[in-house]
Amino acid sequence: MKKILLASMVSAVALFTGCEITVENPSCDATWRENGRITDHICVTAPSSVTTARACSEFRAEADYYTSVSGIEDYGCDGGASMVCDGYDYNGNSMTVYFYDSRDARYSCSELLDDLDL
C-alpha cells in the first residue's frame, strides 16, 4: 500500500510541476518473419521514448514486404547481439541499435544504420 501511495505522490508532483517523467532505456524490439522463419531481429534503445516509438512504427510499416513484422515497445534490449551500433536518427536523436543476426557482423555500423533509414 505504501508503494502505491508513493507512486501516486510522485505522479501528482510531476503533474503539478510540469515535469516530464522519463523512463530509463525505452526500446523497440522488432522481429521480421517470412514464411514463419525469423529473417532478422533488432532492438533500438534511445533516451527519448519518441525515438523508439517512431522506430517501432517504421518497423511495423514494413509488414507489406514481409509475412510478419513485430514492433514491440519495451524497456531494454536482450543480450547476445552480434553487433551493437551507436548512431542518430534522421532528427539527430541519439540511439543504440542491437543487431542479433550473425550475418549483420559482416557489415560496418554505418552500413547497418544507413540500411535502417530511421
CSV table of N, CA and C in Angstrom, one decimal:
chain,number,residue,atom,x,y,z
A,1,MET,N,0.8,-1.2,0.0
A,1,MET,CA,0.0,0.0,0.0
A,1,MET,C,0.9,1.3,0.0
A,2,LYS,N,2.0,1.2,0.8
A,2,LYS,CA,2.9,2.4,0.8
A,2,LYS,C,3.5,2.7,-0.6
A,3,LYS,N,3.8,1.6,-1.3
A,3,LYS,CA,4.4,1.8,-2.7
A,3,LYS,C,3.4,2.5,-3.6
A,4,ILE,N,2.1,2.1,-3.5
A,4,ILE,CA,1.1,2.7,-4.3
A,4,ILE,C,0.9,4.2,-4.0
A,5,LEU,N,0.9,4.5,-2.7
A,5,LEU,CA,0.8,5.8,-2.2
A,5,LEU,C,2.0,6.7,-2.7
A,6,LEU,N,3.2,6.1,-2.6
A,6,LEU,CA,4.4,6.8,-3.0
A,6,LEU,C,4.3,7.1,-4.5
A,7,ALA,N,3.9,6.1,-5.3
A,7,ALA,CA,3.8,6.3,-6.8
A,7,ALA,C,2.8,7.3,-7.1
A,8,SER,N,1.7,7.4,-6.4
A,8,SER,CA,0.7,8.4,-6.6
A,8,SER,C,1.2,9.8,-6.3
A,9,MET,N,2.0,9.9,-5.3
A,9,MET,CA,2.5,11.2,-4.9
A,9,MET,C,3.5,11.7,-5.9
A,10,VAL,N,4.4,10.8,-6.4
A,10,VAL,CA,5.4,11.2,-7.4
A,10,VAL,C,4.6,11.6,-8.7
A,11,SER,N,3.6,10.9,-9.1
A,11,SER,CA,2.9,11.3,-10.3
A,11,SER,C,2.2,12.6,-10.1
A,12,ALA,N,1.6,12.9,-8.9
A,12,ALA,CA,0.9,14.1,-8.7
A,12,ALA,C,1.9,15.3,-8.7
A,13,VAL,N,3.1,15.1,-8.1
A,13,VAL,CA,4.1,16.2,-8.1
A,13,VAL,C,4.5,16.5,-9.5
A,14,ALA,N,4.8,15.4,-10.3
A,14,ALA,CA,5.2,15.6,-11.7
A,14,ALA,C,4.1,16.3,-12.5
A,15,LEU,N,2.9,16.0,-12.3
A,15,LEU,CA,1.7,16.6,-13.0
A,15,LEU,C,1.6,18.1,-12.7
A,16,PHE,N,1.7,18.5,-11.4
A,16,PHE,CA,1.6,19.8,-11.0
A,16,PHE,C,2.8,20.7,-11.3
A,17,THR,N,4.0,20.1,-11.4
A,17,THR,CA,5.2,20.9,-11.6
A,17,THR,C,5.5,21.0,-13.1
A,18,GLY,N,4.8,20.2,-13.9
A,18,GLY,CA,5.0,20.2,-15.3
A,18,GLY,C,6.3,19.4,-15.7
A,19,CYS,N,6.8,18.6,-14.8
A,19,CYS,CA,8.0,17.8,-15.1
A,19,CYS,C,7.6,16.6,-16.0
A,20,GLU,N,8.5,16.3,-16.9
A,20,GLU,CA,8.3,15.1,-17.7
A,20,GLU,C,9.0,13.9,-17.0
A,21,ILE,N,8.2,12.8,-16.8
A,21,ILE,CA,8.8,11.7,-16.1
A,21,ILE,C,9.5,10.9,-17.2
A,22,THR,N,10.7,10.6,-17.1
A,22,THR,CA,11.5,9.9,-18.1
A,22,THR,C,11.6,8.4,-17.6
A,23,VAL,N,11.5,7.5,-18.5
A,23,VAL,CA,11.6,6.1,-18.3
A,23,VAL,C,13.0,5.7,-18.8
A,24,GLU,N,13.7,5.0,-17.9
A,24,GLU,CA,15.1,4.6,-18.3
A,24,GLU,C,15.0,3.5,-19.4
A,25,ASN,N,15.8,3.8,-20.5
A,25,ASN,CA,16.0,2.8,-21.5
A,25,ASN,C,14.8,2.3,-22.3
A,26,PRO,N,14.0,3.3,-22.8
A,26,PRO,CA,12.9,2.8,-23.7
A,26,PRO,C,13.4,2.1,-24.9
A,27,SER,N,12.7,1.1,-25.4
A,27,SER,CA,13.3,0.4,-26.5
A,27,SER,C,12.2,-0.1,-27.5
A,28,CYS,N,12.6,-0.5,-28.6
A,28,CYS,CA,11.7,-1.1,-29.6
A,28,CYS,C,12.4,-2.4,-30.1
A,29,ASP,N,11.8,-3.5,-29.9
A,29,ASP,CA,12.3,-4.8,-30.3
A,29,ASP,C,11.5,-5.2,-31.5
A,30,ALA,N,12.2,-5.5,-32.6
A,30,ALA,CA,11.5,-5.9,-33.8
A,30,ALA,C,12.0,-7.2,-34.4
A,31,THR,N,11.1,-8.0,-34.8
A,31,THR,CA,11.5,-9.3,-35.5
A,31,THR,C,10.8,-9.4,-36.8
A,32,TRP,N,11.5,-9.7,-37.8
A,32,TRP,CA,10.9,-9.9,-39.2
A,32,TRP,C,10.8,-11.4,-39.4
A,33,ARG,N,9.7,-11.8,-39.9
A,33,ARG,CA,9.5,-13.3,-40.3
A,33,ARG,C,9.0,-13.4,-41.7
A,34,GLU,N,9.4,-14.4,-42.3
A,34,GLU,CA,8.9,-14.7,-43.7
A,34,GLU,C,8.7,-16.2,-43.7
A,35,ASN,N,7.4,-16.6,-44.0
A,35,ASN,CA,7.0,-18.0,-44.1
A,35,ASN,C,7.3,-18.6,-42.7
A,36,GLY,N,7.1,-17.9,-41.6
A,36,GLY,CA,7.2,-18.5,-40.3
A,36,GLY,C,8.6,-18.5,-39.8
A,37,ARG,N,9.6,-18.2,-40.6
A,37,ARG,CA,11.0,-18.2,-40.2
A,37,ARG,C,11.5,-16.8,-39.9
A,38,ILE,N,12.2,-16.7,-38.8
A,38,ILE,CA,12.8,-15.4,-38.4
A,38,ILE,C,13.9,-15.0,-39.4
A,39,THR,N,13.7,-13.9,-40.1
A,39,THR,CA,14.8,-13.5,-41.0
A,39,THR,C,15.7,-12.4,-40.5
A,40,ASP,N,15.2,-11.6,-39.5
A,40,ASP,CA,16.0,-10.6,-38.9
A,40,ASP,C,15.4,-10.2,-37.5
A,41,HIS,N,16.3,-9.7,-36.6
A,41,HIS,CA,15.9,-9.3,-35.3
A,41,HIS,C,16.8,-8.2,-34.8
A,42,ILE,N,16.2,-7.1,-34.5
A,42,ILE,CA,17.0,-5.9,-34.0
A,42,ILE,C,16.2,-5.3,-32.8
A,43,CYS,N,16.9,-4.5,-32.1
A,43,CYS,CA,16.3,-3.8,-31.0
A,43,CYS,C,17.0,-2.4,-30.9
A,44,VAL,N,16.1,-1.3,-30.8
A,44,VAL,CA,16.6,0.0,-30.7
A,44,VAL,C,16.3,0.6,-29.3
A,45,THR,N,17.3,1.2,-28.7
A,45,THR,CA,17.1,2.0,-27.5
A,45,THR,C,17.5,3.4,-27.7
A,46,ALA,N,16.9,4.3,-27.0
A,46,ALA,CA,17.2,5.7,-27.1
A,46,ALA,C,16.8,6.4,-25.9
A,47,PRO,N,17.4,7.6,-25.6
A,47,PRO,CA,17.0,8.3,-24.4
A,47,PRO,C,15.6,8.8,-24.5
A,48,SER,N,15.1,9.0,-25.7
A,48,SER,CA,13.7,9.5,-26.0
A,48,SER,C,12.8,8.4,-26.3
A,49,SER,N,11.7,8.3,-25.6
A,49,SER,CA,10.6,7.3,-26.0
A,49,SER,C,10.0,7.6,-27.3
A,50,VAL,N,10.1,8.9,-27.7
A,50,VAL,CA,9.5,9.3,-29.0
A,50,VAL,C,10.3,8.6,-30.1
A,51,THR,N,11.6,8.6,-30.0
A,51,THR,CA,12.5,8.0,-31.0
A,51,THR,C,12.2,6.5,-31.1
A,52,THR,N,12.1,5.8,-30.0
A,52,THR,CA,11.8,4.3,-30.0
A,52,THR,C,10.4,4.1,-30.5
A,53,ALA,N,9.4,4.9,-30.2
A,53,ALA,CA,8.0,4.7,-30.7
A,53,ALA,C,8.0,4.9,-32.2
A,54,ARG,N,8.8,5.9,-32.7
A,54,ARG,CA,8.8,6.1,-34.2
A,54,ARG,C,9.5,4.9,-34.9
A,55,ALA,N,10.6,4.4,-34.3
A,55,ALA,CA,11.3,3.2,-34.8
A,55,ALA,C,10.3,2.1,-34.9
A,56,CYS,N,9.5,1.8,-33.9
A,56,CYS,CA,8.6,0.7,-33.9
A,56,CYS,C,7.5,0.9,-35.0
A,57,SER,N,7.1,2.2,-35.2
A,57,SER,CA,6.1,2.5,-36.2
A,57,SER,C,6.7,2.2,-37.6
A,58,GLU,N,8.0,2.6,-37.8
A,58,GLU,CA,8.6,2.4,-39.1
A,58,GLU,C,8.8,0.9,-39.3
A,59,PHE,N,9.1,0.1,-38.3
A,59,PHE,CA,9.3,-1.3,-38.5
A,59,PHE,C,8.0,-2.0,-38.9
A,60,ARG,N,6.9,-1.6,-38.1
A,60,ARG,CA,5.6,-2.2,-38.4
A,60,ARG,C,5.1,-1.9,-39.8
A,61,ALA,N,5.5,-0.7,-40.3
A,61,ALA,CA,5.1,-0.3,-41.7
A,61,ALA,C,5.7,-1.2,-42.7
A,62,GLU,N,6.8,-1.9,-42.4
A,62,GLU,CA,7.4,-2.8,-43.4
A,62,GLU,C,6.7,-4.1,-43.5
A,63,ALA,N,5.6,-4.3,-42.8
A,63,ALA,CA,4.8,-5.5,-42.9
A,63,ALA,C,4.3,-5.9,-44.3
A,64,ASP,N,4.2,-4.9,-45.1
A,64,ASP,CA,3.8,-5.1,-46.5
A,64,ASP,C,4.8,-6.0,-47.3
A,65,TYR,N,6.1,-5.9,-46.9
A,65,TYR,CA,7.1,-6.6,-47.6
A,65,TYR,C,7.5,-7.9,-47.0
A,66,TYR,N,7.0,-8.2,-45.8
A,66,TYR,CA,7.3,-9.4,-45.1
A,66,TYR,C,6.0,-10.1,-44.6
A,67,THR,N,6.1,-11.4,-44.3
A,67,THR,CA,4.9,-12.1,-43.8
A,67,THR,C,4.5,-11.5,-42.5
A,68,SER,N,5.5,-11.2,-41.7
A,68,SER,CA,5.1,-10.6,-40.3
A,68,SER,C,6.3,-9.8,-39.8
A,69,VAL,N,6.0,-8.7,-39.2
A,69,VAL,CA,7.0,-7.8,-38.6
A,69,VAL,C,6.4,-7.4,-37.2
A,70,SER,N,7.1,-7.7,-36.2
A,70,SER,CA,6.7,-7.2,-34.8
A,70,SER,C,7.4,-6.0,-34.5
A,71,GLY,N,6.8,-5.1,-33.8
A,71,GLY,CA,7.5,-3.9,-33.3
A,71,GLY,C,6.9,-3.7,-31.9
A,72,ILE,N,7.7,-4.2,-30.9
A,72,ILE,CA,7.2,-4.1,-29.5
A,72,ILE,C,7.9,-3.1,-28.7
A,73,GLU,N,7.2,-2.1,-28.1
A,73,GLU,CA,7.9,-1.2,-27.3
A,73,GLU,C,8.0,-1.8,-25.9
A,74,ASP,N,9.2,-1.6,-25.3
A,74,ASP,CA,9.5,-2.2,-24.1
A,74,ASP,C,10.6,-1.3,-23.4
A,75,TYR,N,11.3,-1.9,-22.4
A,75,TYR,CA,12.4,-1.3,-21.7
A,75,TYR,C,13.6,-2.1,-21.7
A,76,GLY,N,14.6,-1.8,-22.5
A,76,GLY,CA,15.8,-2.5,-22.6
A,76,GLY,C,15.8,-3.6,-23.7
A,77,CYS,N,17.0,-3.9,-24.1
A,77,CYS,CA,17.2,-5.0,-25.2
A,77,CYS,C,17.9,-6.2,-24.6
A,78,ASP,N,17.6,-7.3,-25.2
A,78,ASP,CA,18.2,-8.6,-24.8
A,78,ASP,C,19.7,-8.6,-25.1
A,79,GLY,N,20.4,-9.4,-24.3
A,79,GLY,CA,21.9,-9.6,-24.5
A,79,GLY,C,22.0,-10.5,-25.7
A,80,GLY,N,23.3,-10.7,-26.1
A,80,GLY,CA,23.6,-11.7,-27.2
A,80,GLY,C,23.6,-11.1,-28.6
A,81,ALA,N,23.6,-9.8,-28.7
A,81,ALA,CA,23.6,-9.2,-30.0
A,81,ALA,C,25.0,-9.4,-30.7
A,82,SER,N,24.9,-9.6,-32.0
A,82,SER,CA,26.1,-9.9,-32.8
A,82,SER,C,26.8,-8.5,-33.1
A,83,MET,N,26.1,-7.4,-33.1
A,83,MET,CA,26.6,-6.1,-33.4
A,83,MET,C,25.8,-5.1,-32.5
A,84,VAL,N,26.5,-4.1,-32.0
A,84,VAL,CA,25.9,-3.0,-31.2
A,84,VAL,C,26.4,-1.7,-31.8
A,85,CYS,N,25.5,-0.9,-32.3
A,85,CYS,CA,25.9,0.3,-33.0
A,85,CYS,C,25.3,1.5,-32.4
A,86,ASP,N,26.1,2.6,-32.1
A,86,ASP,CA,25.5,3.9,-31.7
A,86,ASP,C,25.4,4.8,-32.9
A,87,GLY,N,24.3,5.5,-32.9
A,87,GLY,CA,24.1,6.4,-34.1
A,87,GLY,C,23.0,7.4,-33.8
A,88,TYR,N,22.5,8.0,-34.8
A,88,TYR,CA,21.5,9.0,-34.7
A,88,TYR,C,20.4,8.8,-35.7
A,89,ASP,N,19.1,9.1,-35.3
A,89,ASP,CA,18.1,9.0,-36.3
A,89,ASP,C,18.1,10.3,-37.2
A,90,TYR,N,17.2,10.3,-38.2
A,90,TYR,CA,17.3,11.5,-39.1
A,90,TYR,C,16.9,12.8,-38.5
A,91,ASN,N,16.4,12.8,-37.2
A,91,ASN,CA,16.1,14.0,-36.5
A,91,ASN,C,17.3,14.4,-35.6
A,92,GLY,N,18.4,13.6,-35.6
A,92,GLY,CA,19.5,13.9,-34.8
A,92,GLY,C,19.5,13.4,-33.4
A,93,ASN,N,18.5,12.6,-33.1
A,93,ASN,CA,18.4,12.0,-31.7
A,93,ASN,C,19.3,10.7,-31.6
A,94,SER,N,20.0,10.6,-30.5
A,94,SER,CA,20.9,9.5,-30.4
A,94,SER,C,20.1,8.2,-30.1
A,95,MET,N,20.7,7.1,-30.5
A,95,MET,CA,20.1,5.8,-30.4
A,95,MET,C,21.2,4.7,-30.4
A,96,THR,N,20.9,3.6,-29.8
A,96,THR,CA,21.8,2.4,-29.9
A,96,THR,C,20.9,1.3,-30.5
A,97,VAL,N,21.5,0.6,-31.5
A,97,VAL,CA,20.8,-0.4,-32.2
A,97,VAL,C,21.6,-1.7,-32.0
A,98,TYR,N,20.8,-2.7,-31.6
A,98,TYR,CA,21.4,-4.1,-31.3
A,98,TYR,C,20.9,-5.0,-32.5
A,99,PHE,N,21.9,-5.6,-33.2
A,99,PHE,CA,21.6,-6.5,-34.3
A,99,PHE,C,21.9,-7.9,-33.8
A,100,TYR,N,20.9,-8.8,-34.0
A,100,TYR,CA,21.0,-10.1,-33.4
A,100,TYR,C,21.3,-11.2,-34.5
A,101,ASP,N,21.3,-10.8,-35.7
A,101,ASP,CA,21.5,-11.8,-36.8
A,101,ASP,C,23.0,-11.9,-37.0
A,102,SER,N,23.6,-13.0,-37.0
A,102,SER,CA,25.1,-13.2,-37.1
A,102,SER,C,25.6,-12.7,-38.5
A,103,ARG,N,24.7,-12.7,-39.5
A,103,ARG,CA,25.1,-12.2,-40.8
A,103,ARG,C,25.3,-10.7,-40.8
A,104,ASP,N,24.8,-9.9,-39.8
A,104,ASP,CA,25.0,-8.5,-39.7
A,104,ASP,C,26.4,-8.2,-39.3
A,105,ALA,N,27.1,-9.1,-38.7
A,105,ALA,CA,28.5,-8.8,-38.3
A,105,ALA,C,29.4,-8.6,-39.5
A,106,ARG,N,29.0,-8.9,-40.7
A,106,ARG,CA,29.8,-8.7,-41.9
A,106,ARG,C,29.9,-7.3,-42.3
A,107,TYR,N,29.0,-6.5,-41.8
A,107,TYR,CA,28.9,-5.1,-42.2
A,107,TYR,C,29.4,-4.1,-41.1
A,108,SER,N,29.7,-2.9,-41.5
A,108,SER,CA,30.1,-1.9,-40.5
A,108,SER,C,28.8,-1.3,-39.9
A,109,CYS,N,29.0,-0.6,-38.8
A,109,CYS,CA,27.8,0.1,-38.2
A,109,CYS,C,27.2,1.1,-39.1
A,110,SER,N,28.0,1.9,-39.8
A,110,SER,CA,27.5,2.9,-40.7
A,110,SER,C,26.6,2.3,-41.8
A,111,GLU,N,27.0,1.1,-42.3
A,111,GLU,CA,26.2,0.4,-43.3
A,111,GLU,C,24.9,-0.1,-42.8
A,112,LEU,N,25.0,-0.7,-41.6
A,112,LEU,CA,23.8,-1.2,-40.9
A,112,LEU,C,22.8,-0.1,-40.6
A,113,LEU,N,23.3,1.0,-40.0
A,113,LEU,CA,22.4,2.1,-39.6
A,113,LEU,C,21.8,2.8,-40.8
A,114,ASP,N,22.6,3.0,-41.9
A,114,ASP,CA,22.1,3.6,-43.1
A,114,ASP,C,21.0,2.7,-43.7
A,115,ASP,N,21.1,1.4,-43.6
A,115,ASP,CA,20.1,0.5,-44.2
A,115,ASP,C,18.8,0.6,-43.4
A,116,LEU,N,18.9,0.9,-42.1
A,116,LEU,CA,17.6,1.1,-41.3
A,116,LEU,C,16.8,2.2,-41.7
A,117,ASP,N,17.4,3.3,-42.1
A,117,ASP,CA,16.7,4.5,-42.6
A,117,ASP,C,15.7,5.0,-41.5
A,118,LEU,N,16.3,5.2,-40.3
A,118,LEU,CA,15.5,5.8,-39.2
A,118,LEU,C,15.8,7.3,-39.2
